mmCIF file of N, CA and C in Angstrom:
data_model
loop_
_atom_site.group_PDB
_atom_site.id
_atom_site.type_symbol
_atom_site.label_atom_id
_atom_site.label_comp_id
_atom_site.label_asym_id
_atom_site.label_seq_id
_atom_site.Cartn_x
_atom_site.Cartn_y
_atom_site.Cartn_z
ATOM 1 N N MET D 1 144.917 70.770 111.013
ATOM 2 C CA MET D 1 144.477 71.967 110.310
ATOM 3 C C MET D 1 144.744 71.842 108.825
ATOM 4 N N THR D 2 143.950 72.568 108.010
ATOM 5 C CA THR D 2 144.130 72.529 106.564
ATOM 6 C C THR D 2 144.634 73.869 106.091
ATOM 7 N N ASP D 3 145.085 73.914 104.842
ATOM 8 C CA ASP D 3 145.575 75.155 104.245
ATOM 9 C C ASP D 3 144.473 75.962 103.578
ATOM 10 N N LYS D 4 143.224 75.514 103.678
ATOM 11 C CA LYS D 4 142.112 76.225 103.061
ATOM 12 C C LYS D 4 141.847 77.522 103.815
ATOM 13 N N PRO D 5 141.553 78.618 103.083
ATOM 14 C CA PRO D 5 141.204 79.860 103.775
ATOM 15 C C PRO D 5 139.850 79.732 104.464
ATOM 16 N N ASP D 6 139.690 80.486 105.514
ATOM 17 C CA ASP D 6 138.419 80.518 106.249
ATOM 18 C C ASP D 6 137.332 81.071 105.321
ATOM 19 N N ALA D 7 136.177 80.401 105.278
ATOM 20 C CA ALA D 7 135.089 80.817 104.391
ATOM 21 C C ALA D 7 134.564 82.201 104.738
ATOM 22 N N ASN D 8 134.806 82.682 105.947
ATOM 23 C CA ASN D 8 134.347 84.005 106.364
ATOM 24 C C ASN D 8 135.385 85.087 106.071
ATOM 25 N N ASP D 9 136.591 84.695 105.638
ATOM 26 C CA ASP D 9 137.656 85.658 105.357
ATOM 27 C C ASP D 9 137.623 86.007 103.863
ATOM 28 N N VAL D 10 136.909 87.065 103.526
ATOM 29 C CA VAL D 10 136.699 87.452 102.131
ATOM 30 C C VAL D 10 138.022 87.799 101.466
ATOM 31 N N ASP D 11 138.905 88.510 102.163
ATOM 32 C CA ASP D 11 140.188 88.898 101.570
ATOM 33 C C ASP D 11 141.008 87.675 101.176
ATOM 34 N N ALA D 12 141.004 86.662 102.027
ATOM 35 C CA ALA D 12 141.759 85.452 101.712
ATOM 36 C C ALA D 12 141.145 84.718 100.529
ATOM 37 N N LEU D 13 139.816 84.700 100.461
ATOM 38 C CA LEU D 13 139.150 84.015 99.357
ATOM 39 C C LEU D 13 139.375 84.723 98.029
ATOM 40 N N LEU D 14 139.449 86.050 98.051
ATOM 41 C CA LEU D 14 139.606 86.817 96.823
ATOM 42 C C LEU D 14 141.059 87.137 96.506
ATOM 43 N N GLY D 15 141.971 86.806 97.383
ATOM 44 C CA GLY D 15 143.378 87.174 97.223
ATOM 45 C C GLY D 15 144.014 86.632 95.959
ATOM 46 N N ASP D 16 143.619 85.464 95.513
ATOM 47 C CA ASP D 16 144.249 84.852 94.349
ATOM 48 C C ASP D 16 143.632 85.294 93.031
ATOM 49 N N LEU D 17 142.570 86.067 93.062
ATOM 50 C CA LEU D 17 141.931 86.523 91.826
ATOM 51 C C LEU D 17 142.755 87.636 91.209
ATOM 52 N N THR D 18 142.922 87.585 89.910
ATOM 53 C CA THR D 18 143.624 88.647 89.194
ATOM 54 C C THR D 18 142.739 89.156 88.083
ATOM 55 N N VAL D 19 142.947 90.386 87.688
ATOM 56 C CA VAL D 19 142.170 90.988 86.614
ATOM 57 C C VAL D 19 142.968 90.858 85.329
ATOM 58 N N ASP D 20 142.329 90.357 84.298
ATOM 59 C CA ASP D 20 142.963 90.225 82.998
ATOM 60 C C ASP D 20 143.064 91.618 82.378
ATOM 61 N N ALA D 21 144.276 92.098 82.163
ATOM 62 C CA ALA D 21 144.488 93.457 81.646
ATOM 63 C C ALA D 21 143.856 93.627 80.271
ATOM 64 N N ALA D 22 143.916 92.603 79.438
ATOM 65 C CA ALA D 22 143.329 92.711 78.104
ATOM 66 C C ALA D 22 141.814 92.882 78.188
ATOM 67 N N ALA D 23 141.196 92.199 79.127
ATOM 68 C CA ALA D 23 139.744 92.303 79.262
ATOM 69 C C ALA D 23 139.341 93.669 79.793
ATOM 70 N N SER D 24 140.181 94.240 80.661
ATOM 71 C CA SER D 24 139.818 95.534 81.236
ATOM 72 C C SER D 24 140.002 96.669 80.239
ATOM 73 N N GLU D 25 140.769 96.453 79.175
ATOM 74 C CA GLU D 25 140.993 97.493 78.178
ATOM 75 C C GLU D 25 140.105 97.315 76.950
ATOM 76 N N ALA D 26 139.145 96.405 77.010
ATOM 77 C CA ALA D 26 138.246 96.178 75.888
ATOM 78 C C ALA D 26 137.417 97.442 75.650
ATOM 79 N N PRO D 27 137.156 97.757 74.386
ATOM 80 C CA PRO D 27 136.386 98.969 74.106
ATOM 81 C C PRO D 27 134.985 98.879 74.717
ATOM 82 N N ALA D 28 134.565 99.978 75.264
ATOM 83 C CA ALA D 28 133.234 100.024 75.879
ATOM 84 C C ALA D 28 132.169 99.972 74.792
ATOM 85 N N LYS D 29 131.030 99.362 75.128
ATOM 86 C CA LYS D 29 129.925 99.318 74.184
ATOM 87 C C LYS D 29 129.394 100.730 73.995
ATOM 88 N N PRO D 30 128.937 101.059 72.795
ATOM 89 C CA PRO D 30 128.376 102.398 72.595
ATOM 90 C C PRO D 30 127.165 102.599 73.496
ATOM 91 N N ARG D 31 127.098 103.764 74.090
ATOM 92 C CA ARG D 31 126.005 104.083 75.012
ATOM 93 C C ARG D 31 124.731 104.386 74.223
ATOM 94 N N ARG D 32 123.630 103.767 74.626
ATOM 95 C CA ARG D 32 122.352 104.007 73.977
ATOM 96 C C ARG D 32 121.710 105.245 74.587
ATOM 97 N N ASP D 33 121.011 105.974 73.765
ATOM 98 C CA ASP D 33 120.310 107.155 74.231
ATOM 99 C C ASP D 33 118.964 106.721 74.794
ATOM 100 N N LEU D 34 118.915 106.503 76.121
ATOM 101 C CA LEU D 34 117.698 106.002 76.743
ATOM 102 C C LEU D 34 116.548 106.993 76.663
ATOM 103 N N SER D 35 116.863 108.289 76.615
ATOM 104 C CA SER D 35 115.777 109.266 76.574
ATOM 105 C C SER D 35 114.948 109.100 75.304
ATOM 106 N N LEU D 36 115.587 108.762 74.194
ATOM 107 C CA LEU D 36 114.833 108.546 72.955
ATOM 108 C C LEU D 36 114.006 107.273 73.037
ATOM 109 N N MET D 37 114.557 106.252 73.690
ATOM 110 C CA MET D 37 113.817 104.999 73.843
ATOM 111 C C MET D 37 112.621 105.198 74.779
ATOM 112 N N LEU D 38 112.827 105.925 75.875
ATOM 113 C CA LEU D 38 111.764 106.133 76.850
ATOM 114 C C LEU D 38 110.617 106.942 76.271
ATOM 115 N N ARG D 39 110.911 107.839 75.344
ATOM 116 C CA ARG D 39 109.870 108.664 74.742
ATOM 117 C C ARG D 39 108.867 107.830 73.950
ATOM 118 N N LYS D 40 109.231 106.613 73.559
ATOM 119 C CA LYS D 40 108.363 105.763 72.753
ATOM 120 C C LYS D 40 107.497 104.833 73.598
ATOM 121 N N ILE D 41 107.672 104.853 74.924
ATOM 122 C CA ILE D 41 106.876 103.992 75.792
ATOM 123 C C ILE D 41 105.470 104.586 75.902
ATOM 124 N N PRO D 42 104.447 103.808 75.591
ATOM 125 C CA PRO D 42 103.080 104.348 75.670
ATOM 126 C C PRO D 42 102.636 104.520 77.121
ATOM 127 N N VAL D 43 101.919 105.587 77.374
ATOM 128 C CA VAL D 43 101.323 105.853 78.681
ATOM 129 C C VAL D 43 99.848 106.173 78.470
ATOM 130 N N THR D 44 99.077 106.118 79.534
ATOM 131 C CA THR D 44 97.652 106.422 79.447
ATOM 132 C C THR D 44 97.389 107.784 80.055
ATOM 133 N N LEU D 45 96.858 108.689 79.241
ATOM 134 C CA LEU D 45 96.496 110.030 79.664
ATOM 135 C C LEU D 45 94.998 110.044 79.921
ATOM 136 N N THR D 46 94.602 110.450 81.127
ATOM 137 C CA THR D 46 93.184 110.504 81.464
ATOM 138 C C THR D 46 92.839 111.876 82.027
ATOM 139 N N LEU D 47 91.572 112.198 81.970
ATOM 140 C CA LEU D 47 91.059 113.433 82.525
ATOM 141 C C LEU D 47 90.024 113.028 83.574
ATOM 142 N N GLU D 48 90.313 113.326 84.825
ATOM 143 C CA GLU D 48 89.449 112.894 85.917
ATOM 144 C C GLU D 48 88.456 113.990 86.266
ATOM 145 N N VAL D 49 87.190 113.660 86.151
ATOM 146 C CA VAL D 49 86.122 114.614 86.446
ATOM 147 C C VAL D 49 85.995 114.810 87.948
ATOM 148 N N GLY D 50 86.094 113.769 88.711
ATOM 149 C CA GLY D 50 85.965 113.843 90.156
ATOM 150 C C GLY D 50 85.798 112.456 90.720
ATOM 151 N N SER D 51 85.556 112.386 92.009
ATOM 152 C CA SER D 51 85.359 111.087 92.639
ATOM 153 C C SER D 51 84.334 111.229 93.756
ATOM 154 N N ALA D 52 83.871 110.104 94.245
ATOM 155 C CA ALA D 52 82.916 110.073 95.345
ATOM 156 C C ALA D 52 83.175 108.827 96.176
ATOM 157 N N ASP D 53 83.127 108.969 97.477
ATOM 158 C CA ASP D 53 83.216 107.819 98.372
ATOM 159 C C ASP D 53 81.794 107.344 98.641
ATOM 160 N N VAL D 54 81.550 106.090 98.343
ATOM 161 C CA VAL D 54 80.221 105.506 98.572
ATOM 162 C C VAL D 54 80.390 104.207 99.336
ATOM 163 N N THR D 55 79.352 103.819 100.017
ATOM 164 C CA THR D 55 79.361 102.524 100.691
ATOM 165 C C THR D 55 78.994 101.445 99.678
ATOM 166 N N LEU D 56 79.267 100.211 100.015
ATOM 167 C CA LEU D 56 78.874 99.112 99.132
ATOM 168 C C LEU D 56 77.363 99.062 98.995
ATOM 169 N N ASP D 57 76.662 99.419 100.048
ATOM 170 C CA ASP D 57 75.204 99.438 99.986
ATOM 171 C C ASP D 57 74.718 100.467 98.964
ATOM 172 N N GLN D 58 75.331 101.662 98.985
ATOM 173 C CA GLN D 58 74.962 102.690 98.008
ATOM 174 C C GLN D 58 75.320 102.246 96.597
ATOM 175 N N LEU D 59 76.460 101.601 96.457
ATOM 176 C CA LEU D 59 76.884 101.108 95.149
ATOM 177 C C LEU D 59 75.894 100.077 94.618
ATOM 178 N N MET D 60 75.453 99.179 95.476
ATOM 179 C CA MET D 60 74.502 98.140 95.064
ATOM 180 C C MET D 60 73.139 98.742 94.725
ATOM 181 N N GLY D 61 72.853 99.938 95.257
ATOM 182 C CA GLY D 61 71.574 100.574 95.003
ATOM 183 C C GLY D 61 71.536 101.403 93.732
ATOM 184 N N LEU D 62 72.675 101.536 93.035
ATOM 185 C CA LEU D 62 72.687 102.313 91.794
ATOM 186 C C LEU D 62 71.878 101.614 90.716
ATOM 187 N N GLU D 63 71.155 102.402 89.975
ATOM 188 C CA GLU D 63 70.383 101.857 88.855
ATOM 189 C C GLU D 63 70.360 102.906 87.748
ATOM 190 N N HIS D 64 69.816 102.542 86.631
ATOM 191 C CA HIS D 64 69.731 103.459 85.500
ATOM 192 C C HIS D 64 69.052 104.753 85.945
ATOM 193 N N GLY D 65 69.712 105.878 85.698
ATOM 194 C CA GLY D 65 69.160 107.168 86.075
ATOM 195 C C GLY D 65 69.642 107.683 87.425
ATOM 196 N N SER D 66 70.367 106.856 88.197
ATOM 197 C CA SER D 66 70.887 107.302 89.491
ATOM 198 C C SER D 66 71.898 108.420 89.286
ATOM 199 N N VAL D 67 71.977 109.328 90.240
ATOM 200 C CA VAL D 67 72.952 110.422 90.201
ATOM 201 C C VAL D 67 73.835 110.308 91.434
ATOM 202 N N VAL D 68 75.140 110.359 91.225
ATOM 203 C CA VAL D 68 76.108 110.347 92.318
ATOM 204 C C VAL D 68 76.846 111.676 92.271
ATOM 205 N N GLU D 69 76.803 112.425 93.370
ATOM 206 C CA GLU D 69 77.480 113.718 93.420
ATOM 207 C C GLU D 69 78.983 113.489 93.600
ATOM 208 N N LEU D 70 79.773 114.169 92.775
ATOM 209 C CA LEU D 70 81.227 114.060 92.836
ATOM 210 C C LEU D 70 81.806 115.188 93.678
ATOM 211 N N ASP D 71 83.073 115.069 94.014
ATOM 212 C CA ASP D 71 83.731 116.063 94.864
ATOM 213 C C ASP D 71 84.247 117.281 94.097
ATOM 214 N N ALA D 72 84.016 117.351 92.787
ATOM 215 C CA ALA D 72 84.494 118.474 91.978
ATOM 216 C C ALA D 72 83.353 119.458 91.725
ATOM 217 N N LEU D 73 83.681 120.731 91.728
ATOM 218 C CA LEU D 73 82.687 121.761 91.429
ATOM 219 C C LEU D 73 82.448 121.827 89.927
ATOM 220 N N ALA D 74 81.213 122.033 89.527
ATOM 221 C CA ALA D 74 80.895 122.171 88.107
ATOM 222 C C ALA D 74 81.654 123.368 87.535
ATOM 223 N N GLY D 75 82.271 123.180 86.391
ATOM 224 C CA GLY D 75 83.015 124.252 85.736
ATOM 225 C C GLY D 75 84.452 124.392 86.197
ATOM 226 N N ALA D 76 84.836 123.688 87.260
ATOM 227 C CA ALA D 76 86.211 123.760 87.752
ATOM 228 C C ALA D 76 87.126 122.958 86.819
ATOM 229 N N PRO D 77 88.410 123.346 86.719
ATOM 230 C CA PRO D 77 89.336 122.561 85.900
ATOM 231 C C PRO D 77 89.410 121.117 86.391
ATOM 232 N N LEU D 78 89.589 120.187 85.452
ATOM 233 C CA LEU D 78 89.661 118.769 85.759
ATOM 234 C C LEU D 78 91.114 118.333 85.861
ATOM 235 N N VAL D 79 91.348 117.219 86.534
ATOM 236 C CA VAL D 79 92.703 116.729 86.779
ATOM 237 C C VAL D 79 93.181 115.885 85.603
ATOM 238 N N ILE D 80 94.363 116.251 85.054
ATOM 239 C CA ILE D 80 95.019 115.443 84.014
ATOM 240 C C ILE D 80 95.901 114.434 84.743
ATOM 241 N N LYS D 81 95.779 113.166 84.365
ATOM 242 C CA LYS D 81 96.613 112.127 84.969
ATOM 243 C C LYS D 81 97.335 111.341 83.883
ATOM 244 N N VAL D 82 98.558 110.937 84.193
ATOM 245 C CA VAL D 82 99.324 110.035 83.332
ATOM 246 C C VAL D 82 99.592 108.784 84.149
ATOM 247 N N ASN D 83 99.069 107.665 83.678
ATOM 248 C CA ASN D 83 99.171 106.390 84.396
ATOM 249 C C ASN D 83 98.770 106.536 85.863
ATOM 250 N N GLY D 84 97.736 107.345 86.121
ATOM 251 C CA GLY D 84 97.215 107.491 87.476
ATOM 252 C C GLY D 84 97.853 108.589 88.304
ATOM 253 N N THR D 85 98.892 109.244 87.792
ATOM 254 C CA THR D 85 99.572 110.310 88.527
ATOM 255 C C THR D 85 99.148 111.661 87.977
ATOM 256 N N ALA D 86 98.694 112.546 88.877
ATOM 257 C CA ALA D 86 98.244 113.877 88.454
ATOM 258 C C ALA D 86 99.415 114.699 87.948
ATOM 259 N N ILE D 87 99.232 115.320 86.771
ATOM 260 C CA ILE D 87 100.297 116.154 86.203
ATOM 261 C C ILE D 87 99.819 117.563 85.886
ATOM 262 N N GLY D 88 98.518 117.833 86.027
ATOM 263 C CA GLY D 88 98.045 119.171 85.720
ATOM 264 C C GLY D 88 96.537 119.249 85.744
ATOM 265 N N ARG D 89 96.030 120.346 85.158
ATOM 266 C CA ARG D 89 94.582 120.579 85.108
ATOM 267 C C ARG D 89 94.207 120.992 83.685
ATOM 268 N N ALA D 90 92.958 120.667 83.314
ATOM 269 C CA ALA D 90 92.501 120.957 81.957
ATOM 270 C C ALA D 90 90.994 121.142 81.954
ATOM 271 N N GLU D 91 90.496 121.565 80.820
ATOM 272 C CA GLU D 91 89.053 121.634 80.629
ATOM 273 C C GLU D 91 88.696 120.781 79.420
ATOM 274 N N VAL D 92 87.463 120.318 79.395
ATOM 275 C CA VAL D 92 86.982 119.477 78.295
ATOM 276 C C VAL D 92 86.643 120.364 77.106
ATOM 277 N N VAL D 93 87.039 119.912 75.913
ATOM 278 C CA VAL D 93 86.690 120.590 74.666
ATOM 279 C C VAL D 93 86.183 119.527 73.693
ATOM 280 N N VAL D 94 85.564 119.972 72.619
ATOM 281 C CA VAL D 94 85.146 119.060 71.558
ATOM 282 C C VAL D 94 86.172 119.152 70.449
ATOM 283 N N SER D 95 86.675 117.995 70.030
ATOM 284 C CA SER D 95 87.687 117.919 68.980
ATOM 285 C C SER D 95 87.145 117.003 67.892
ATOM 286 N N GLY D 96 86.569 117.602 66.847
ATOM 287 C CA GLY D 96 85.916 116.793 65.812
ATOM 288 C C GLY D 96 84.687 116.143 66.403
ATOM 289 N N GLU D 97 84.634 114.823 66.332
ATOM 290 C CA GLU D 97 83.509 114.088 66.906
ATOM 291 C C GLU D 97 83.826 113.543 68.296
ATOM 292 N N ASN D 98 84.994 113.850 68.815
ATOM 293 C CA ASN D 98 85.417 113.322 70.108
ATOM 294 C C ASN D 98 85.578 114.444 71.126
ATOM 295 N N TYR D 99 85.627 114.043 72.378
ATOM 296 C CA TYR D 99 86.014 114.971 73.427
ATOM 297 C C TYR D 99 87.528 115.111 73.404
ATOM 298 N N GLY D 100 87.993 116.238 73.861
ATOM 299 C CA GLY D 100 89.424 116.468 73.998
ATOM 300 C C GLY D 100 89.668 117.219 75.282
ATOM 301 N N LEU D 101 90.906 117.566 75.537
ATOM 302 C CA LEU D 101 91.214 118.375 76.706
ATOM 303 C C LEU D 101 92.083 119.548 76.301
ATOM 304 N N LYS D 102 91.854 120.671 76.955
ATOM 305 C CA LYS D 102 92.656 121.869 76.753
ATOM 306 C C LYS D 102 93.452 122.072 78.035
ATOM 307 N N VAL D 103 94.769 122.003 77.937
ATOM 308 C CA VAL D 103 95.642 122.113 79.108
ATOM 309 C C VAL D 103 95.570 123.532 79.652
ATOM 310 N N LEU D 104 95.288 123.632 80.938
ATOM 311 C CA LEU D 104 95.247 124.918 81.617
ATOM 312 C C LEU D 104 96.464 125.116 82.511
ATOM 313 N N GLU D 105 96.985 124.014 83.035
ATOM 314 C CA GLU D 105 98.091 124.088 83.987
ATOM 315 C C GLU D 105 98.817 122.746 83.994
ATOM 316 N N LEU D 106 100.143 122.783 84.021
ATOM 317 C CA LEU D 106 100.949 121.563 84.154
ATOM 318 C C LEU D 106 101.799 121.691 85.403
ATOM 319 N N SER D 107 102.014 120.579 86.083
ATOM 320 C CA SER D 107 102.864 120.596 87.263
ATOM 321 C C SER D 107 104.307 120.811 86.834
ATOM 322 N N ASP D 108 105.175 120.947 87.790
ATOM 323 C CA ASP D 108 106.580 121.228 87.518
ATOM 324 C C ASP D 108 107.369 119.988 87.114
ATOM 325 N N LEU D 109 106.700 118.995 86.560
ATOM 326 C CA LEU D 109 107.414 117.817 86.080
ATOM 327 C C LEU D 109 108.343 118.228 84.958
ATOM 328 N N ASP D 110 109.584 117.790 85.045
ATOM 329 C CA ASP D 110 110.532 118.097 83.984
ATOM 330 C C ASP D 110 110.563 116.905 83.045
ATOM 331 N N LEU D 111 109.614 116.873 82.119
ATOM 332 C CA LEU D 111 109.486 115.733 81.224
ATOM 333 C C LEU D 111 110.672 115.605 80.277
ATOM 334 N N LEU D 112 111.427 116.673 80.102
ATOM 335 C CA LEU D 112 112.572 116.636 79.194
ATOM 336 C C LEU D 112 113.886 116.443 79.923
ATOM 337 N N SER D 113 113.861 116.186 81.227
ATOM 338 C CA SER D 113 115.099 116.061 82.001
ATOM 339 C C SER D 113 115.956 114.895 81.526
ATOM 340 N N LEU D 114 115.365 113.906 80.902
ATOM 341 C CA LEU D 114 116.140 112.765 80.413
ATOM 342 C C LEU D 114 117.139 113.184 79.346
ATOM 343 N N ASP D 115 116.855 114.257 78.614
ATOM 344 C CA ASP D 115 117.776 114.723 77.578
ATOM 345 C C ASP D 115 119.116 115.136 78.155
ATOM 346 N N ALA D 116 119.125 115.685 79.364
ATOM 347 C CA ALA D 116 120.349 116.199 79.971
ATOM 348 C C ALA D 116 121.213 115.090 80.546
ATOM 349 N N GLN D 117 120.698 113.868 80.653
ATOM 350 C CA GLN D 117 121.440 112.778 81.279
ATOM 351 C C GLN D 117 122.278 111.993 80.287
ATOM 352 N N GLY D 118 122.222 112.316 79.001
ATOM 353 C CA GLY D 118 122.947 111.560 77.971
ATOM 354 C C GLY D 118 124.370 111.538 78.191
#
C-alpha cells in the first residue's frame, strides 16, 4: 500500500490546502455599475404589423401586386418588439419624412429594475 490519498476522497485531497490570510484580506475591486453599462447595449425596436401562415407553394406564387392577408385587424394597435420580444402596442405616426410609432401600451417590464441591484 502507498501513503497517497484515494483519488475519490476529496477531503483527503484538499486537507493540506491552506488559505493565505494576506490574500484573503486583499481589498476588493471596486464594483462596476452594470446597469449603466447595460443601458448602452444597442437593441432593435420593431413594430410588427401582423403575420400570415402560408405554404411554400403560396410563397412561390407571390408576384408583384400580390396581396397577403395578415392576422391583424386594420386600425388595431400594432405590436412593439425589442429584439423579437413583444413589449407593448403602438400605432404608426409620421415623424418628419419617416414613419414613427406612438406608444399606446407597455407591458409590465421593469426596464429600470437594474438600478435597484447596485
